[in-house]
Amino acid sequence: MKFALHFANITLPDPEDAKRLALAAEAAGFESLITIEHVVWPWQYDSTYPYGASGKLPWTAETPLPDPLIWMAYLAGITQRLRFITGVMILPQRNPLVLA
């Protein structure tokens, strides 16, 4: 059975923290890391965020949001066996020749 770790480049924007997590995941036998892409966060909103006790997003509009492709390339250069997956990638905002 293969296991993946959902790795949020949002909550680990520091390269050294991401490196430690990727190496630990690889050492623990995970097959892949999954990361996401979002372009903007709202400054304010009225709806309730369903995935936290406070009902608010755990990040703000100022939270750093590294590009997932650059993030995965960085971690691929550090690890030996991990595979990388984008859980969310906003294709219309990307140059199709870059993604090809």
PDB file of C-alpha atoms in Angstrom:
ATOM      1  CA  MET A   1       0.000   0.000   0.000  1.00  0.00           C
ATOM      2  CA  LYS A   2       1.270   3.493  -0.860  1.00  0.00           C
ATOM      3  CA  PHE A   3       0.744   6.511   1.367  1.00  0.00           C
ATOM      4  CA  ALA A   4       0.889  10.211   0.578  1.00  0.00           C
ATOM      5  CA  LEU A   5       1.315  13.124   2.940  1.00  0.00           C
ATOM      6  CA  HIS A   6      -0.693  16.265   2.258  1.00  0.00           C
ATOM      7  CA  PHE A   7       2.012  18.885   2.470  1.00  0.00           C
ATOM      8  CA  ALA A   8       0.821  22.459   2.682  1.00  0.00           C
ATOM      9  CA  ASN A   9       3.357  24.831   1.191  1.00  0.00           C
ATOM     10  CA  ILE A  10       1.192  27.517   2.807  1.00  0.00           C
ATOM     11  CA  THR A  11       1.909  26.503   6.381  1.00  0.00           C
ATOM     12  CA  LEU A  12       5.554  25.616   5.714  1.00  0.00           C
ATOM     13  CA  PRO A  13       6.844  28.476   3.545  1.00  0.00           C
ATOM     14  CA  ASP A  14      10.334  28.260   5.088  1.00  0.00           C
ATOM     15  CA  PRO A  15      12.579  26.117   2.834  1.00  0.00           C
ATOM     16  CA  GLU A  16      14.389  24.491   5.772  1.00  0.00           C
ATOM     17  CA  ASP A  17      11.099  23.442   7.402  1.00  0.00           C
ATOM     18  CA  ALA A  18       9.888  22.008   4.095  1.00  0.00           C
ATOM     19  CA  LYS A  19      13.184  20.158   3.649  1.00  0.00           C
ATOM     20  CA  ARG A  20      12.916  18.592   7.116  1.00  0.00           C
ATOM     21  CA  LEU A  21       9.337  17.508   6.460  1.00  0.00           C
ATOM     22  CA  ALA A  22      10.155  16.003   3.049  1.00  0.00           C
ATOM     23  CA  LEU A  23      13.158  14.090   4.369  1.00  0.00           C
ATOM     24  CA  ALA A  24      11.162  12.823   7.356  1.00  0.00           C
ATOM     25  CA  ALA A  25       8.311  11.733   5.061  1.00  0.00           C
ATOM     26  CA  GLU A  26      10.734   9.891   2.821  1.00  0.00           C
ATOM     27  CA  ALA A  27      12.453   8.222   5.792  1.00  0.00           C
ATOM     28  CA  ALA A  28       9.044   7.159   7.137  1.00  0.00           C
ATOM     29  CA  GLY A  29       8.238   5.424   3.854  1.00  0.00           C
ATOM     30  CA  PHE A  30       5.719   7.829   2.338  1.00  0.00           C
ATOM     31  CA  GLU A  31       5.421   7.457  -1.437  1.00  0.00           C
ATOM     32  CA  SER A  32       4.480  11.051  -2.239  1.00  0.00           C
ATOM     33  CA  LEU A  33       3.811  14.575  -1.038  1.00  0.00           C
ATOM     34  CA  ILE A  34       0.719  16.491  -2.115  1.00  0.00           C
ATOM     35  CA  THR A  35       0.711  20.282  -2.248  1.00  0.00           C
ATOM     36  CA  ILE A  36      -1.738  22.955  -3.363  1.00  0.00           C
ATOM     37  CA  GLU A  37      -1.940  26.219  -5.249  1.00  0.00           C
ATOM     38  CA  HIS A  38      -4.050  29.222  -4.445  1.00  0.00           C
ATOM     39  CA  VAL A  39      -3.443  32.681  -5.822  1.00  0.00           C
ATOM     40  CA  VAL A  40      -5.289  34.926  -3.392  1.00  0.00           C
ATOM     41  CA  TRP A  41      -6.935  34.768   0.026  1.00  0.00           C
ATOM     42  CA  PRO A  42      -9.835  37.000   1.043  1.00  0.00           C
ATOM     43  CA  TRP A  43      -9.186  39.989   3.297  1.00  0.00           C
ATOM     44  CA  GLN A  44     -12.523  39.477   4.976  1.00  0.00           C
ATOM     45  CA  TYR A  45     -15.487  37.174   4.528  1.00  0.00           C
ATOM     46  CA  ASP A  46     -18.779  36.352   6.207  1.00  0.00           C
ATOM     47  CA  SER A  47     -19.012  32.627   5.544  1.00  0.00           C
ATOM     48  CA  THR A  48     -17.790  30.037   8.035  1.00  0.00           C
ATOM     49  CA  TYR A  49     -14.677  28.022   7.237  1.00  0.00           C
ATOM     50  CA  PRO A  50     -15.810  24.433   7.918  1.00  0.00           C
ATOM     51  CA  TYR A  51     -12.403  22.875   8.652  1.00  0.00           C
ATOM     52  CA  GLY A  52     -11.434  24.684  11.846  1.00  0.00           C
ATOM     53  CA  ALA A  53     -12.928  25.195  15.287  1.00  0.00           C
ATOM     54  CA  SER A  54     -12.808  28.993  14.991  1.00  0.00           C
ATOM     55  CA  GLY A  55     -14.732  29.048  11.701  1.00  0.00           C
ATOM     56  CA  LYS A  56     -11.985  31.210  10.174  1.00  0.00           C
ATOM     57  CA  LEU A  57      -9.191  30.355   7.745  1.00  0.00           C
ATOM     58  CA  PRO A  58      -5.950  29.444   9.543  1.00  0.00           C
ATOM     59  CA  TRP A  59      -4.030  31.882   7.305  1.00  0.00           C
ATOM     60  CA  THR A  60      -4.457  35.488   6.221  1.00  0.00           C
ATOM     61  CA  ALA A  61      -4.110  37.512   3.036  1.00  0.00           C
ATOM     62  CA  GLU A  62      -0.484  38.177   4.067  1.00  0.00           C
ATOM     63  CA  THR A  63       0.445  34.490   4.392  1.00  0.00           C
ATOM     64  CA  PRO A  64       3.250  33.567   1.966  1.00  0.00           C
ATOM     65  CA  LEU A  65       2.093  31.229  -0.791  1.00  0.00           C
ATOM     66  CA  PRO A  66       5.007  29.566  -2.609  1.00  0.00           C
ATOM     67  CA  ASP A  67       4.478  28.366  -6.169  1.00  0.00           C
ATOM     68  CA  PRO A  68       3.791  24.608  -5.946  1.00  0.00           C
ATOM     69  CA  LEU A  69       5.890  23.717  -9.007  1.00  0.00           C
ATOM     70  CA  ILE A  70       8.933  25.555  -7.676  1.00  0.00           C
ATOM     71  CA  TRP A  71       8.330  24.043  -4.245  1.00  0.00           C
ATOM     72  CA  MET A  72       8.119  20.522  -5.654  1.00  0.00           C
ATOM     73  CA  ALA A  73      11.228  21.031  -7.807  1.00  0.00           C
ATOM     74  CA  TYR A  74      13.153  22.210  -4.744  1.00  0.00           C
ATOM     75  CA  LEU A  75      12.090  19.182  -2.695  1.00  0.00           C
ATOM     76  CA  ALA A  76      12.668  16.771  -5.595  1.00  0.00           C
ATOM     77  CA  GLY A  77      16.287  17.926  -5.649  1.00  0.00           C
ATOM     78  CA  ILE A  78      16.649  17.048  -1.958  1.00  0.00           C
ATOM     79  CA  THR A  79      14.838  13.709  -1.808  1.00  0.00           C
ATOM     80  CA  GLN A  80      15.567  10.420  -3.574  1.00  0.00           C
ATOM     81  CA  ARG A  81      12.274   8.537  -4.012  1.00  0.00           C
ATOM     82  CA  LEU A  82       9.367  10.851  -3.231  1.00  0.00           C
ATOM     83  CA  ARG A  83       6.813  11.643  -5.899  1.00  0.00           C
ATOM     84  CA  PHE A  84       5.017  14.976  -5.950  1.00  0.00           C
ATOM     85  CA  ILE A  85       1.356  15.744  -6.612  1.00  0.00           C
ATOM     86  CA  THR A  86      -0.550  19.001  -6.961  1.00  0.00           C
ATOM     87  CA  GLY A  87      -3.865  18.680  -5.169  1.00  0.00           C
ATOM     88  CA  VAL A  88      -4.986  22.011  -6.606  1.00  0.00           C
ATOM     89  CA  MET A  89      -3.484  23.794  -9.609  1.00  0.00           C
ATOM     90  CA  ILE A  90      -5.256  26.700 -11.271  1.00  0.00           C
ATOM     91  CA  LEU A  91      -4.533  25.898 -14.925  1.00  0.00           C
ATOM     92  CA  PRO A  92      -6.143  28.953 -16.607  1.00  0.00           C
ATOM     93  CA  GLN A  93      -3.639  31.186 -14.805  1.00  0.00           C
ATOM     94  CA  ARG A  94      -0.651  29.269 -16.164  1.00  0.00           C
ATOM     95  CA  ASN A  95       1.076  29.377 -19.523  1.00  0.00           C
ATOM     96  CA  PRO A  96       0.194  26.071 -21.247  1.00  0.00           C
ATOM     97  CA  LEU A  97       3.679  25.815 -22.762  1.00  0.00           C
ATOM     98  CA  VAL A  98       5.211  25.917 -19.283  1.00  0.00           C
ATOM     99  CA  LEU A  99       2.921  23.123 -18.086  1.00  0.00           C
ATOM    100  CA  ALA A 100       3.366  20.924 -21.173  1.00  0.00           C
TER     101      ALA A 100
END
